[in-house]
Amino acid sequence: MTIEQTSGDEPSHSSLGRHRSLGENLYQTIAEQIASGGLPPGSLLPKEAEMAVQYGVSRTVLREALVRLRYEGQIESKRGTGNRVVGPAIARTEPIFAPAPPHSIADLRACFEFRLGVEPNIAALAAQRADRYDLNRIEAAAAALEHVIRSGELGAPQDIAFHTAITQAARNTYYVRTISAIAVPVEIGMKVAATLAPADPKARLQTTLDEHRAILQAIRDRDPEAARVAMRHHIESSMARVFTGAAPEATGTPN
């Protein structure tokens, strides 16, 4: 199935609207194949180069669709095997707004500021509403992230899966749709942070793991305020690692 044949790998500024439309169309196409059983759970997706040819899109468009599918939990990435289908998204709906990749440092800053406004509350709701299934999914995502980071990789897909699991545990469709829509700039932000970070990547990755553990523990403890504070500190620290090169000191849960 061909979405639309394109030339080149990167969109020009004038073709940005068309580029986003292609990404949305491709996401819908693959999601429908997963929902209908054409791509059953457990099946492996072809390699990116093959999929780009199959659907007639650039690899940039393809990657945006795959990032969103990973963020929604419809597919997962495993080292050495590629992208594997997990299953259709729960109550999949249209995003509140179309996902758009950042094209400047100002865009990245705006994305972090947006996340600061919503994700701490998402974590607080997850601490209140998560059931055993939700906790298992969050813990599995955290374990997968730690495993990948221990092997020396960035672990962006696993990091996104962790935040996705927390968002789904909040049981609010608006949050799920909103967080899904910013999957692309979130992943790009992680990669920029890794590029701009100080020379010791192990220390940076360990700090990131510690921040995720604090969020997970607060949700396990059913402590909404602690979860809110931990998530806010994590996003503020991630933002600082991009723009200042150093994360702020953690603050305790308010009394």
C-alpha positions as MATLAB code, in Angstrom:
seq = 'MTIEQTSGDEPSHSSLGRHRSLGENLYQTIAEQIASGGLPPGSLLPKEAEMAVQYGVSRTVLREALVRLRYEGQIESKRGTGNRVVGPAIARTEPIFAPAPPHSIADLRACFEFRLGVEPNIAALAAQRADRYDLNRIEAAAAALEHVIRSGELGAPQDIAFHTAITQAARNTYYVRTISAIAVPVEIGMKVAATLAPADPKARLQTTLDEHRAILQAIRDRDPEAARVAMRHHIESSMARVFTGAAPEATGTPN';
ca = [
       0.000    0.000    0.000;
       1.413    3.370   -1.026;
       0.634    6.546    0.902;
       2.310    8.872   -1.593;
       5.680    8.656   -3.290;
       8.180   11.230   -2.033;
      11.739   12.156   -2.895;
      14.451   12.894   -0.383;
      14.533   12.157    3.325;
      13.954   15.581    4.904;
      10.970   17.879    4.262;
      11.524   21.467    3.167;
       9.880   24.297    5.111;
       7.318   24.802    2.331;
       6.330   21.132    2.379;
       5.936   20.874    6.169;
       2.119   20.785    6.076;
       2.142   18.051    3.446;
       4.821   16.187    5.393;
       2.665   16.180    8.534;
      -0.335   14.974    6.532;
       1.691   12.075    5.144;
       2.815   11.137    8.644;
      -0.758   11.212    9.933;
      -2.005    9.148    6.984;
       0.734    6.571    7.449;
       0.039    6.328   11.186;
      -3.663    5.748   10.448;
      -2.841    3.100    7.838;
      -0.565    1.059   10.101;
      -2.854    1.487   13.120;
      -5.807    0.204   11.099;
      -3.765   -2.818    9.994;
      -2.971   -3.566   13.636;
      -6.594   -3.065   14.718;
      -7.938   -5.307   11.934;
      -5.471   -8.121   12.605;
      -3.587   -7.614    9.376;
      -0.561   -7.011   11.590;
      -1.252   -9.395   14.491;
       0.312   -9.098   17.954;
       3.797  -10.587   18.034;
       4.506  -10.017   14.357;
       7.600   -8.117   13.312;
       7.372   -5.058   11.112;
       9.698   -4.960    8.088;
      12.892   -2.952    8.307;
      12.492    0.817    7.979;
      13.991    0.949    4.491;
      11.567   -1.743    3.312;
       8.569   -0.043    4.933;
       9.456    3.316    3.377;
       9.393    1.686   -0.062;
       6.257   -0.324    0.746;
       4.254    2.746    1.780;
       5.898    5.189   -0.629;
       7.062    7.690    1.983;
      10.361    9.107    3.184;
      12.042    7.530    6.191;
      11.448   10.766    8.132;
       7.679   10.377    7.653;
       7.901    6.687    8.540;
       9.840    7.345   11.748;
       7.272    9.866   12.948;
       4.481    7.319   12.474;
       6.504    4.625   14.277;
       7.301    6.943   17.197;
       3.613    7.645   17.688;
       2.713    3.940   17.458;
       5.381    3.161   20.081;
       4.151    5.977   22.305;
       0.630    4.544   22.214;
       1.914    1.056   23.005;
       0.807   -0.425   19.684;
       4.346   -1.497   18.802;
       7.544   -1.943   20.783;
      11.202   -1.822   19.815;
      13.530   -4.567   20.971;
      17.246   -4.583   20.509;
      18.296   -6.912   17.725;
      14.754   -7.700   16.541;
      13.285   -4.387   15.407;
       9.688   -3.245   15.798;
       7.214   -5.833   17.076;
       3.426   -5.426   17.133;
       1.912   -5.386   20.629;
      -1.723   -4.758   19.708;
      -4.226   -2.025   18.908;
      -4.390    1.040   21.115;
      -7.093    1.002   23.764;
     -10.040    3.095   22.546;
      -7.866    4.621   19.808;
      -9.100    8.052   18.791;
      -7.883   10.998   16.773;
      -5.246   13.151   18.482;
      -6.307   16.477   19.932;
      -3.809   18.158   17.629;
      -1.540   16.923   14.868;
       1.941   15.836   16.011;
       4.700   18.082   14.718;
       8.470   17.655   14.954;
      10.361   20.579   16.468;
      12.366   22.657   14.028;
      14.237   24.900   16.448;
      15.559   25.084   19.996;
      12.594   27.344   20.776;
      10.255   24.518   19.720;
      12.035   22.119   22.075;
      11.759   24.571   24.957;
       8.054   25.015   24.228;
       7.592   21.234   24.299;
       9.276   20.970   27.712;
       7.158   23.826   29.039;
       4.032   22.091   27.767;
       5.046   18.825   29.430;
       5.617   20.646   32.712;
       2.022   21.804   32.555;
       0.485   18.352   32.084;
       2.739   15.418   33.035;
       3.035   16.116   36.790;
      -0.757   15.965   37.005;
      -0.786   12.798   34.916;
       1.612   11.175   37.395;
      -0.562   12.276   40.319;
      -3.642   10.737   38.728;
      -1.724    7.536   37.968;
      -0.778    7.268   41.643;
      -4.470    7.507   42.508;
      -5.926    5.285   39.789;
      -3.359    2.659   38.740;
      -4.467   -0.933   39.265;
      -2.219   -3.996   39.399;
      -2.200   -4.310   35.610;
      -1.165   -0.670   35.226;
       1.600   -1.054   37.802;
       2.887   -4.179   36.075;
       3.049   -2.295   32.781;
       4.817    0.711   34.326;
       7.285   -1.563   36.142;
       7.965   -3.555   32.962;
       8.641   -0.349   31.046;
      10.980    0.865   33.800;
      12.840   -2.463   33.795;
      13.202   -2.401   30.001;
      14.553    1.137   30.147;
      17.069    0.252   32.830;
      18.235   -2.797   30.871;
      18.825   -0.745   27.718;
      20.577    2.073   29.571;
      22.836   -0.425   31.373;
      23.928   -1.633   27.941;
      25.040    1.910   27.104;
      22.165    2.957   24.832;
      19.954    6.035   25.067;
      16.734    4.035   25.335;
      14.414    6.671   23.866;
      11.659    4.189   22.841;
      11.769    2.568   26.284;
      11.692    5.965   27.982;
       8.632    6.910   25.935;
       7.000    3.576   26.816;
       7.480    4.371   30.524;
       5.744    7.741   30.208;
       3.036    6.160   28.036;
       2.278    3.513   30.655;
       1.920    6.207   33.319;
      -0.379    8.232   31.064;
      -2.589    5.216   30.392;
      -2.770    4.539   34.143;
      -4.191    8.036   34.642;
      -7.301    6.818   32.769;
      -8.001   10.085   31.014;
      -8.482    9.916   27.253;
      -7.577   13.575   26.794;
      -4.182   13.029   28.395;
      -3.547    9.873   26.348;
      -4.362   11.687   23.113;
      -2.341   14.767   24.056;
       0.793   12.884   25.096;
       0.563   10.742   21.968;
       0.529   13.895   19.852;
       3.864   15.136   21.228;
       5.708   11.810   20.903;
       7.984   13.047   18.119;
       9.318   16.205   19.836;
       9.732   14.262   23.089;
      11.988   11.703   21.412;
      13.931   14.407   19.604;
      14.374   16.237   22.910;
      15.915   13.108   24.427;
      18.373   12.836   21.574;
      19.288   16.515   21.797;
      19.843   16.156   25.551;
      22.188   13.243   24.910;
      24.112   15.271   22.327;
      24.465   18.376   24.465;
      25.087   16.620   27.786;
      28.463   16.761   29.566;
      31.192   14.283   28.670;
      30.096   11.612   31.180;
      27.035    9.937   29.621;
      26.947    7.191   32.277;
      26.400    9.720   35.053;
      23.661   11.435   33.060;
      21.896    8.164   32.318;
      22.173    7.074   35.957;
      20.576   10.345   37.022;
      17.746    9.736   34.564;
      17.215    6.239   35.979;
      17.081    7.622   39.509;
      14.444   10.149   38.441;
      12.304    7.419   36.875;
      12.649    5.255   39.976;
      11.383    8.115   42.139;
       8.314    8.486   39.915;
       7.659    4.745   39.951;
       8.019    4.498   43.726;
       5.573    7.368   44.295;
       3.005    5.632   42.084;
       3.578    2.329   43.913;
       3.078    4.155   47.216;
      -0.197    5.655   45.983;
       1.189    9.095   46.812;
      -0.180   11.592   44.255;
       1.763   14.593   45.546;
       5.060   12.709   45.615;
       4.379   11.491   42.069;
       3.603   15.044   40.972;
       6.838   16.388   42.498;
       8.958   13.526   41.114;
       7.612   13.960   37.592;
       8.047   17.726   37.713;
      11.646   17.353   38.888;
      12.331   14.838   36.113;
      11.032   17.127   33.363;
      12.743   20.194   34.830;
      15.988   18.223   35.022;
      15.624   16.983   31.448;
      15.026   20.540   30.317;
      18.059   21.788   32.247;
      20.267   19.093   30.734;
      19.379   20.433   27.277;
      19.579   24.172   27.939;
      22.090   24.581   30.781;
      23.954   21.273   30.913;
      23.186   20.688   34.598;
      20.079   19.450   36.370;
      18.611   21.249   39.413;
      18.734   19.687   42.849;
      15.769   17.487   43.719;
      13.207   18.959   46.071;
      11.259   16.991   48.602;
       7.546   16.397   48.650;
       5.720   19.333   50.223;
       4.372   18.717   53.691;
];
